[in-house]
Amino acid sequence: MANAKVIQAKQESVDVVTAKLRESVTSVVVDYRGLNVAQATELRKQLREAGIEFQVLKNSLLRRATAAAELTELDSVLTGPTAIAFSGEDAVAPAKILNDFAKKNDALKLKGAVVEGRVIGEEEVKALAELPSREGLLSMLLSVLQAPVRNFALAVKAVADKEEQGA
C-alpha cells in the first residue's frame, strides 16, 4: 500500500513538471554544482523577481517528464545536479539572468533549454541571453515606427516655416 502511494506521488510530480515544460515559453536547464547557499539564494531571488520558477529536480523525474512532453532531445543534458528555470511569459529573461549569473559565478553552468517547444543547446542559450528583453525589442520597434512620422512632421513644419518667411 505504501509503495502505491509513493508511486502515485512520483507520478503526480512528473505530471506537474510535464505541464510546466509544455506551458512555459522557456525552460532553462543548469548545473548548479558548487554554488554555496548565499549564491543559490541570490540566484533564486533574482529569478523570483522576474517571475521565473526555479526548481532542483532529479534527472530521472525530468526524463519521465521530457518523455511525456515529447522533448526527449533534452535528455542528453540531464546528467549531474540539475536545476531548471521555468518562465511562462518572457522567453529571454531566464536565459539572461542565468547567463549573467554564470558569468559572475563559475559554479553555475548552462546545459540547455526548451524555447517555445524547441530544444536548444548551451551556445544557443547564451545567444538567446544576449538578445534584448521584450520591452527593449518593443521600444526598438516603436522608434522604427515613429521615425517616418517624425520625419514627415519635420518636413511639413519646414515647408510651413519657409512659406511664412516668403509671405
Short mmCIF file of N, CA and C in Angstrom, two decimals:
data_model
loop_
_atom_site.label_atom_id
_atom_site.label_comp_id
_atom_site.label_asym_id
_atom_site.label_seq_id
_atom_site.Cartn_x
_atom_site.Cartn_y
_atom_site.Cartn_z
N MET A 1 0.81 -1.19 0.00
CA MET A 1 0.00 0.00 0.00
C MET A 1 0.86 1.26 0.00
N ALA A 2 1.94 1.25 0.79
CA ALA A 2 2.82 2.42 0.85
C ALA A 2 3.49 2.65 -0.49
N ASN A 3 3.87 1.58 -1.19
CA ASN A 3 4.50 1.71 -2.49
C ASN A 3 3.57 2.36 -3.50
N ALA A 4 2.32 2.01 -3.45
CA ALA A 4 1.34 2.60 -4.37
C ALA A 4 1.23 4.10 -4.15
N LYS A 5 1.27 4.53 -2.88
CA LYS A 5 1.21 5.97 -2.58
C LYS A 5 2.45 6.69 -3.07
N VAL A 6 3.61 6.06 -2.89
CA VAL A 6 4.87 6.66 -3.34
C VAL A 6 4.87 6.79 -4.86
N ILE A 7 4.45 5.73 -5.53
CA ILE A 7 4.40 5.75 -6.99
C ILE A 7 3.43 6.82 -7.48
N GLN A 8 2.29 6.93 -6.82
CA GLN A 8 1.31 7.94 -7.21
C GLN A 8 1.86 9.34 -7.00
N ALA A 9 2.55 9.57 -5.89
CA ALA A 9 3.14 10.88 -5.61
C ALA A 9 4.20 11.23 -6.66
N LYS A 10 5.01 10.25 -7.03
CA LYS A 10 6.04 10.50 -8.05
C LYS A 10 5.39 10.80 -9.40
N GLN A 11 4.31 10.07 -9.71
CA GLN A 11 3.62 10.30 -10.98
C GLN A 11 3.01 11.69 -11.01
N GLU A 12 2.47 12.13 -9.89
CA GLU A 12 1.92 13.49 -9.81
C GLU A 12 3.02 14.53 -10.02
N SER A 13 4.20 14.28 -9.45
CA SER A 13 5.33 15.19 -9.65
C SER A 13 5.73 15.25 -11.12
N VAL A 14 5.77 14.09 -11.76
CA VAL A 14 6.10 14.04 -13.20
C VAL A 14 5.05 14.81 -13.99
N ASP A 15 3.78 14.63 -13.66
CA ASP A 15 2.70 15.34 -14.36
C ASP A 15 2.84 16.86 -14.22
N VAL A 16 3.20 17.32 -13.02
CA VAL A 16 3.37 18.76 -12.78
C VAL A 16 4.52 19.30 -13.62
N VAL A 17 5.65 18.60 -13.62
CA VAL A 17 6.82 19.05 -14.39
C VAL A 17 6.52 19.00 -15.89
N THR A 18 5.82 17.97 -16.33
CA THR A 18 5.42 17.86 -17.74
C THR A 18 4.57 19.06 -18.15
N ALA A 19 3.61 19.41 -17.31
CA ALA A 19 2.75 20.56 -17.60
C ALA A 19 3.57 21.85 -17.67
N LYS A 20 4.54 22.00 -16.76
CA LYS A 20 5.38 23.20 -16.77
C LYS A 20 6.23 23.26 -18.04
N LEU A 21 6.76 22.11 -18.47
CA LEU A 21 7.55 22.08 -19.70
C LEU A 21 6.70 22.46 -20.91
N ARG A 22 5.46 22.01 -20.94
CA ARG A 22 4.57 22.31 -22.06
C ARG A 22 4.09 23.76 -22.05
N GLU A 23 3.80 24.29 -20.85
CA GLU A 23 3.20 25.62 -20.73
C GLU A 23 4.22 26.76 -20.73
N SER A 24 5.45 26.47 -20.36
CA SER A 24 6.47 27.51 -20.27
C SER A 24 6.92 27.96 -21.65
N VAL A 25 7.16 29.25 -21.77
CA VAL A 25 7.72 29.79 -23.01
C VAL A 25 9.17 29.34 -23.10
N THR A 26 9.88 29.41 -21.96
CA THR A 26 11.28 29.00 -21.90
C THR A 26 11.53 28.23 -20.61
N SER A 27 12.28 27.14 -20.73
CA SER A 27 12.73 26.35 -19.58
C SER A 27 14.23 26.14 -19.76
N VAL A 28 15.03 26.70 -18.85
CA VAL A 28 16.49 26.62 -18.97
C VAL A 28 17.02 25.63 -17.94
N VAL A 29 17.85 24.69 -18.38
CA VAL A 29 18.43 23.66 -17.52
C VAL A 29 19.87 24.06 -17.19
N VAL A 30 20.21 24.00 -15.90
CA VAL A 30 21.56 24.38 -15.45
C VAL A 30 22.13 23.32 -14.50
N ASP A 31 23.45 23.35 -14.38
CA ASP A 31 24.17 22.54 -13.39
C ASP A 31 24.58 23.53 -12.30
N TYR A 32 24.08 23.33 -11.11
CA TYR A 32 24.31 24.26 -10.02
C TYR A 32 25.40 23.77 -9.06
N ARG A 33 26.06 22.68 -9.39
CA ARG A 33 27.08 22.08 -8.51
C ARG A 33 28.15 23.12 -8.17
N GLY A 34 28.39 23.30 -6.88
CA GLY A 34 29.43 24.22 -6.44
C GLY A 34 28.91 25.56 -5.95
N LEU A 35 27.63 25.84 -6.15
CA LEU A 35 27.07 27.10 -5.62
C LEU A 35 26.91 26.95 -4.11
N ASN A 36 27.32 27.97 -3.39
CA ASN A 36 27.08 27.93 -1.95
C ASN A 36 25.68 28.44 -1.65
N VAL A 37 25.26 28.39 -0.41
CA VAL A 37 23.90 28.75 -0.04
C VAL A 37 23.60 30.21 -0.38
N ALA A 38 24.55 31.09 -0.10
CA ALA A 38 24.34 32.52 -0.38
C ALA A 38 24.16 32.76 -1.87
N GLN A 39 24.96 32.11 -2.69
CA GLN A 39 24.85 32.27 -4.14
C GLN A 39 23.52 31.71 -4.65
N ALA A 40 23.14 30.54 -4.16
CA ALA A 40 21.88 29.92 -4.58
C ALA A 40 20.69 30.79 -4.18
N THR A 41 20.77 31.37 -2.99
CA THR A 41 19.70 32.25 -2.52
C THR A 41 19.60 33.50 -3.39
N GLU A 42 20.74 34.08 -3.73
CA GLU A 42 20.75 35.26 -4.59
C GLU A 42 20.18 34.94 -5.97
N LEU A 43 20.55 33.79 -6.52
CA LEU A 43 20.04 33.38 -7.83
C LEU A 43 18.52 33.20 -7.78
N ARG A 44 18.05 32.50 -6.76
CA ARG A 44 16.59 32.30 -6.61
C ARG A 44 15.86 33.63 -6.48
N LYS A 45 16.45 34.57 -5.76
CA LYS A 45 15.84 35.89 -5.56
C LYS A 45 15.72 36.62 -6.90
N GLN A 46 16.80 36.62 -7.69
CA GLN A 46 16.77 37.29 -8.99
C GLN A 46 15.72 36.67 -9.91
N LEU A 47 15.64 35.36 -9.91
CA LEU A 47 14.66 34.67 -10.76
C LEU A 47 13.24 34.94 -10.28
N ARG A 48 13.02 34.90 -8.98
CA ARG A 48 11.68 35.13 -8.42
C ARG A 48 11.20 36.53 -8.77
N GLU A 49 12.10 37.53 -8.68
CA GLU A 49 11.72 38.91 -9.00
C GLU A 49 11.30 39.06 -10.45
N ALA A 50 11.83 38.20 -11.33
CA ALA A 50 11.47 38.24 -12.74
C ALA A 50 10.27 37.34 -13.06
N GLY A 51 9.70 36.70 -12.03
CA GLY A 51 8.53 35.84 -12.23
C GLY A 51 8.89 34.49 -12.80
N ILE A 52 10.10 34.02 -12.51
CA ILE A 52 10.57 32.74 -13.03
C ILE A 52 10.64 31.73 -11.89
N GLU A 53 10.12 30.55 -12.14
CA GLU A 53 10.15 29.48 -11.13
C GLU A 53 11.41 28.66 -11.31
N PHE A 54 12.13 28.41 -10.22
CA PHE A 54 13.40 27.69 -10.25
C PHE A 54 13.30 26.47 -9.34
N GLN A 55 13.59 25.27 -9.88
CA GLN A 55 13.48 24.05 -9.10
C GLN A 55 14.69 23.15 -9.34
N VAL A 56 15.11 22.49 -8.27
CA VAL A 56 16.11 21.43 -8.37
C VAL A 56 15.32 20.13 -8.48
N LEU A 57 15.60 19.37 -9.53
CA LEU A 57 14.84 18.14 -9.78
C LEU A 57 15.77 16.97 -10.05
N LYS A 58 15.29 15.78 -9.74
CA LYS A 58 16.05 14.57 -10.06
C LYS A 58 16.00 14.36 -11.57
N ASN A 59 17.11 13.90 -12.12
CA ASN A 59 17.19 13.66 -13.56
C ASN A 59 16.20 12.60 -14.02
N SER A 60 15.97 11.57 -13.19
CA SER A 60 15.02 10.51 -13.58
C SER A 60 13.61 11.08 -13.70
N LEU A 61 13.24 11.97 -12.78
CA LEU A 61 11.92 12.60 -12.84
C LEU A 61 11.83 13.49 -14.09
N LEU A 62 12.89 14.25 -14.36
CA LEU A 62 12.90 15.12 -15.54
C LEU A 62 12.84 14.31 -16.83
N ARG A 63 13.53 13.18 -16.88
CA ARG A 63 13.49 12.34 -18.08
C ARG A 63 12.08 11.82 -18.35
N ARG A 64 11.39 11.43 -17.30
CA ARG A 64 10.00 10.96 -17.47
C ARG A 64 9.12 12.12 -17.97
N ALA A 65 9.36 13.31 -17.43
CA ALA A 65 8.57 14.48 -17.85
C ALA A 65 8.88 14.86 -19.29
N THR A 66 10.17 14.80 -19.69
CA THR A 66 10.50 15.14 -21.08
C THR A 66 9.92 14.12 -22.05
N ALA A 67 9.86 12.85 -21.62
CA ALA A 67 9.24 11.82 -22.47
C ALA A 67 7.75 12.10 -22.64
N ALA A 68 7.09 12.46 -21.56
CA ALA A 68 5.65 12.75 -21.62
C ALA A 68 5.38 14.02 -22.43
N ALA A 69 6.30 14.99 -22.38
CA ALA A 69 6.13 16.25 -23.10
C ALA A 69 6.70 16.17 -24.51
N GLU A 70 7.24 15.00 -24.90
CA GLU A 70 7.84 14.77 -26.21
C GLU A 70 9.01 15.72 -26.46
N LEU A 71 9.87 15.85 -25.45
CA LEU A 71 11.07 16.69 -25.53
C LEU A 71 12.31 15.88 -25.16
N THR A 72 12.38 14.66 -25.64
CA THR A 72 13.46 13.75 -25.23
C THR A 72 14.84 14.21 -25.70
N GLU A 73 14.93 15.17 -26.63
CA GLU A 73 16.24 15.69 -27.05
C GLU A 73 16.95 16.33 -25.87
N LEU A 74 16.20 16.76 -24.86
CA LEU A 74 16.77 17.42 -23.68
C LEU A 74 17.47 16.40 -22.76
N ASP A 75 17.15 15.12 -22.90
CA ASP A 75 17.70 14.09 -22.01
C ASP A 75 19.22 14.03 -22.02
N SER A 76 19.85 14.43 -23.12
CA SER A 76 21.32 14.34 -23.22
C SER A 76 22.02 15.26 -22.22
N VAL A 77 21.36 16.32 -21.76
CA VAL A 77 21.99 17.25 -20.80
C VAL A 77 21.58 16.95 -19.36
N LEU A 78 20.76 15.96 -19.16
CA LEU A 78 20.27 15.65 -17.82
C LEU A 78 21.24 14.69 -17.11
N THR A 79 22.41 15.24 -16.78
CA THR A 79 23.42 14.49 -16.03
C THR A 79 23.92 15.38 -14.91
N GLY A 80 24.31 14.77 -13.81
CA GLY A 80 24.79 15.54 -12.68
C GLY A 80 23.67 16.32 -12.02
N PRO A 81 24.01 17.20 -11.07
CA PRO A 81 22.99 18.00 -10.39
C PRO A 81 22.28 18.91 -11.40
N THR A 82 20.98 18.85 -11.41
CA THR A 82 20.21 19.60 -12.40
C THR A 82 19.15 20.46 -11.73
N ALA A 83 19.09 21.71 -12.19
CA ALA A 83 18.02 22.62 -11.79
C ALA A 83 17.43 23.18 -13.07
N ILE A 84 16.18 23.58 -13.00
CA ILE A 84 15.51 24.10 -14.19
C ILE A 84 14.71 25.34 -13.83
N ALA A 85 14.77 26.33 -14.71
CA ALA A 85 14.04 27.59 -14.53
C ALA A 85 12.92 27.63 -15.56
N PHE A 86 11.68 27.80 -15.09
CA PHE A 86 10.51 27.85 -15.95
C PHE A 86 10.01 29.29 -16.05
N SER A 87 9.82 29.77 -17.28
CA SER A 87 9.26 31.11 -17.48
C SER A 87 8.04 31.01 -18.37
N GLY A 88 6.92 31.49 -17.86
CA GLY A 88 5.67 31.41 -18.61
C GLY A 88 5.42 32.59 -19.51
N GLU A 89 6.18 33.68 -19.34
CA GLU A 89 5.89 34.90 -20.10
C GLU A 89 7.05 35.36 -20.97
N ASP A 90 8.20 35.59 -20.38
CA ASP A 90 9.33 36.17 -21.10
C ASP A 90 10.28 35.07 -21.55
N ALA A 91 10.51 34.98 -22.85
CA ALA A 91 11.37 33.93 -23.39
C ALA A 91 12.85 34.20 -23.13
N VAL A 92 13.22 35.45 -22.97
CA VAL A 92 14.63 35.81 -22.84
C VAL A 92 15.09 35.90 -21.39
N ALA A 93 14.19 36.29 -20.48
CA ALA A 93 14.57 36.58 -19.09
C ALA A 93 15.32 35.46 -18.38
N PRO A 94 14.85 34.20 -18.40
CA PRO A 94 15.59 33.18 -17.66
C PRO A 94 16.99 32.95 -18.22
N ALA A 95 17.12 32.96 -19.54
CA ALA A 95 18.45 32.78 -20.14
C ALA A 95 19.36 33.94 -19.77
N LYS A 96 18.83 35.15 -19.81
CA LYS A 96 19.63 36.33 -19.49
C LYS A 96 20.08 36.32 -18.03
N ILE A 97 19.17 36.06 -17.11
CA ILE A 97 19.51 36.06 -15.68
C ILE A 97 20.51 34.95 -15.37
N LEU A 98 20.25 33.75 -15.87
CA LEU A 98 21.14 32.62 -15.59
C LEU A 98 22.51 32.81 -16.25
N ASN A 99 22.55 33.34 -17.47
CA ASN A 99 23.82 33.57 -18.15
C ASN A 99 24.64 34.64 -17.42
N ASP A 100 23.99 35.73 -17.03
CA ASP A 100 24.69 36.78 -16.28
C ASP A 100 25.22 36.24 -14.95
N PHE A 101 24.41 35.43 -14.28
CA PHE A 101 24.84 34.85 -13.00
C PHE A 101 26.01 33.89 -13.22
N ALA A 102 25.96 33.12 -14.31
CA ALA A 102 27.03 32.16 -14.61
C ALA A 102 28.35 32.89 -14.93
N LYS A 103 28.26 34.08 -15.52
CA LYS A 103 29.47 34.86 -15.80
C LYS A 103 30.16 35.29 -14.51
N LYS A 104 29.37 35.59 -13.49
CA LYS A 104 29.92 36.05 -12.21
C LYS A 104 30.27 34.88 -11.29
N ASN A 105 29.63 33.73 -11.48
CA ASN A 105 29.83 32.55 -10.63
C ASN A 105 30.13 31.35 -11.51
N ASP A 106 31.39 30.96 -11.53
CA ASP A 106 31.82 29.86 -12.40
C ASP A 106 31.13 28.54 -12.07
N ALA A 107 30.60 28.42 -10.86
CA ALA A 107 29.98 27.16 -10.44
C ALA A 107 28.70 26.85 -11.22
N LEU A 108 28.00 27.87 -11.71
CA LEU A 108 26.75 27.66 -12.45
C LEU A 108 27.06 27.44 -13.92
N LYS A 109 26.57 26.34 -14.48
CA LYS A 109 26.81 26.01 -15.89
C LYS A 109 25.47 25.84 -16.60
N LEU A 110 25.34 26.54 -17.72
CA LEU A 110 24.15 26.37 -18.55
C LEU A 110 24.28 25.05 -19.29
N LYS A 111 23.20 24.29 -19.37
CA LYS A 111 23.23 23.00 -20.06
C LYS A 111 22.45 23.02 -21.36
N GLY A 112 21.28 23.63 -21.34
CA GLY A 112 20.40 23.65 -22.50
C GLY A 112 19.07 24.25 -22.11
N ALA A 113 18.13 24.24 -23.05
CA ALA A 113 16.83 24.84 -22.76
C ALA A 113 15.78 24.33 -23.73
N VAL A 114 14.55 24.61 -23.37
CA VAL A 114 13.41 24.41 -24.26
C VAL A 114 12.80 25.79 -24.46
N VAL A 115 12.81 26.26 -25.71
CA VAL A 115 12.26 27.58 -26.02
C VAL A 115 11.11 27.38 -26.99
N GLU A 116 9.92 27.71 -26.53
CA GLU A 116 8.70 27.57 -27.32
C GLU A 116 8.60 26.19 -27.98
N GLY A 117 8.87 25.15 -27.18
CA GLY A 117 8.72 23.78 -27.64
C GLY A 117 9.90 23.22 -28.41
N ARG A 118 10.97 24.00 -28.56
CA ARG A 118 12.16 23.56 -29.30
C ARG A 118 13.34 23.45 -28.35
N VAL A 119 14.04 22.33 -28.39
CA VAL A 119 15.21 22.12 -27.53
C VAL A 119 16.42 22.78 -28.16
N ILE A 120 17.16 23.56 -27.35
CA ILE A 120 18.37 24.21 -27.83
C ILE A 120 19.54 23.87 -26.90
N GLY A 121 20.75 24.03 -27.39
CA GLY A 121 21.95 23.72 -26.63
C GLY A 121 22.48 24.92 -25.86
N GLU A 122 23.60 24.69 -25.20
CA GLU A 122 24.22 25.72 -24.35
C GLU A 122 24.56 26.99 -25.12
N GLU A 123 25.15 26.84 -26.30
CA GLU A 123 25.56 28.02 -27.09
C GLU A 123 24.35 28.84 -27.53
N GLU A 124 23.27 28.16 -27.88
CA GLU A 124 22.06 28.87 -28.29
C GLU A 124 21.42 29.59 -27.10
N VAL A 125 21.54 28.99 -25.91
CA VAL A 125 21.02 29.65 -24.70
C VAL A 125 21.80 30.94 -24.46
N LYS A 126 23.12 30.88 -24.63
CA LYS A 126 23.95 32.08 -24.45
C LYS A 126 23.59 33.14 -25.49
N ALA A 127 23.34 32.73 -26.73
CA ALA A 127 22.94 33.67 -27.78
C ALA A 127 21.58 34.30 -27.44
N LEU A 128 20.67 33.48 -26.93
CA LEU A 128 19.36 33.98 -26.51
C LEU A 128 19.51 35.01 -25.39
N ALA A 129 20.45 34.77 -24.49
CA ALA A 129 20.67 35.67 -23.36
C ALA A 129 21.18 37.03 -23.81
N GLU A 130 21.81 37.09 -24.96
CA GLU A 130 22.35 38.36 -25.46
C GLU A 130 21.28 39.22 -26.14
N LEU A 131 20.13 38.63 -26.42
CA LEU A 131 19.05 39.41 -27.04
C LEU A 131 18.50 40.43 -26.05
N PRO A 132 17.99 41.54 -26.56
CA PRO A 132 17.34 42.50 -25.66
C PRO A 132 16.07 41.89 -25.08
N SER A 133 15.62 42.42 -23.96
CA SER A 133 14.38 41.94 -23.35
C SER A 133 13.19 42.29 -24.24
N ARG A 134 12.05 41.77 -23.90
CA ARG A 134 10.83 42.05 -24.67
C ARG A 134 10.56 43.54 -24.72
N GLU A 135 10.72 44.21 -23.57
CA GLU A 135 10.49 45.65 -23.51
C GLU A 135 11.48 46.40 -24.40
N GLY A 136 12.74 45.93 -24.40
CA GLY A 136 13.76 46.55 -25.25
C GLY A 136 13.43 46.39 -26.72
N LEU A 137 12.98 45.20 -27.11
CA LEU A 137 12.60 44.96 -28.50
C LEU A 137 11.40 45.81 -28.90
N LEU A 138 10.42 45.92 -28.01
CA LEU A 138 9.24 46.74 -28.30
C LEU A 138 9.63 48.21 -28.45
N SER A 139 10.55 48.68 -27.62
CA SER A 139 10.98 50.07 -27.70
C SER A 139 11.72 50.32 -29.01
N MET A 140 12.54 49.35 -29.46
CA MET A 140 13.23 49.48 -30.75
C MET A 140 12.22 49.54 -31.89
N LEU A 141 11.22 48.66 -31.83
CA LEU A 141 10.18 48.64 -32.85
C LEU A 141 9.43 49.97 -32.89
N LEU A 142 9.10 50.48 -31.72
CA LEU A 142 8.37 51.75 -31.64
C LEU A 142 9.19 52.89 -32.24
N SER A 143 10.48 52.93 -31.96
CA SER A 143 11.31 54.02 -32.51
C SER A 143 11.41 53.89 -34.03
N VAL A 144 11.46 52.66 -34.55
CA VAL A 144 11.50 52.47 -36.00
C VAL A 144 10.18 52.92 -36.63
N LEU A 145 9.07 52.62 -35.96
CA LEU A 145 7.77 53.03 -36.49
C LEU A 145 7.55 54.54 -36.40
N GLN A 146 8.11 55.17 -35.38
CA GLN A 146 7.93 56.61 -35.19
C GLN A 146 8.78 57.45 -36.14
N ALA A 147 9.91 56.94 -36.57
CA ALA A 147 10.86 57.72 -37.37
C ALA A 147 10.23 58.31 -38.63
N PRO A 148 9.53 57.54 -39.47
CA PRO A 148 8.94 58.15 -40.68
C PRO A 148 7.92 59.25 -40.36
N VAL A 149 7.11 59.03 -39.34
CA VAL A 149 6.10 60.02 -38.96
C VAL A 149 6.77 61.30 -38.48
N ARG A 150 7.81 61.15 -37.65
CA ARG A 150 8.54 62.29 -37.13
C ARG A 150 9.21 63.06 -38.27
N ASN A 151 9.83 62.34 -39.22
CA ASN A 151 10.49 62.99 -40.35
C ASN A 151 9.49 63.72 -41.23
N PHE A 152 8.31 63.12 -41.44
CA PHE A 152 7.27 63.77 -42.23
C PHE A 152 6.80 65.06 -41.54
N ALA A 153 6.60 64.98 -40.21
CA ALA A 153 6.17 66.15 -39.46
C ALA A 153 7.22 67.27 -39.54
N LEU A 154 8.49 66.92 -39.46
CA LEU A 154 9.55 67.93 -39.57
C LEU A 154 9.58 68.55 -40.96
N ALA A 155 9.35 67.75 -42.01
CA ALA A 155 9.33 68.27 -43.38
C ALA A 155 8.16 69.23 -43.57
N VAL A 156 6.98 68.87 -43.05
CA VAL A 156 5.80 69.75 -43.16
C VAL A 156 6.06 71.05 -42.42
N LYS A 157 6.67 70.99 -41.26
CA LYS A 157 6.98 72.18 -40.47
C LYS A 157 7.99 73.06 -41.21
N ALA A 158 8.99 72.44 -41.84
CA ALA A 158 9.99 73.20 -42.58
C ALA A 158 9.35 73.93 -43.76
N VAL A 159 8.44 73.26 -44.48
CA VAL A 159 7.73 73.89 -45.60
C VAL A 159 6.87 75.04 -45.09
N ALA A 160 6.17 74.83 -43.97
CA ALA A 160 5.32 75.89 -43.40
C ALA A 160 6.18 77.09 -42.97
N ASP A 161 7.31 76.83 -42.34
CA ASP A 161 8.21 77.91 -41.92
C ASP A 161 8.74 78.69 -43.13
N LYS A 162 9.08 77.98 -44.20
CA LYS A 162 9.61 78.63 -45.40
C LYS A 162 8.54 79.51 -46.05
N GLU A 163 7.30 79.03 -46.07
CA GLU A 163 6.21 79.82 -46.66
C GLU A 163 5.90 81.06 -45.82
N GLU A 164 6.03 80.93 -44.50
CA GLU A 164 5.82 82.09 -43.62
C GLU A 164 6.85 83.17 -43.89
N GLN A 165 8.09 82.77 -44.10
CA GLN A 165 9.17 83.71 -44.35
C GLN A 165 8.99 84.39 -45.70
N GLY A 166 8.45 83.65 -46.68
CA GLY A 166 8.23 84.19 -48.01
C GLY A 166 7.03 85.13 -48.06
N ALA A 167 6.10 85.03 -47.15
CA ALA A 167 4.87 85.83 -47.22
C ALA A 167 4.99 87.18 -46.62
#
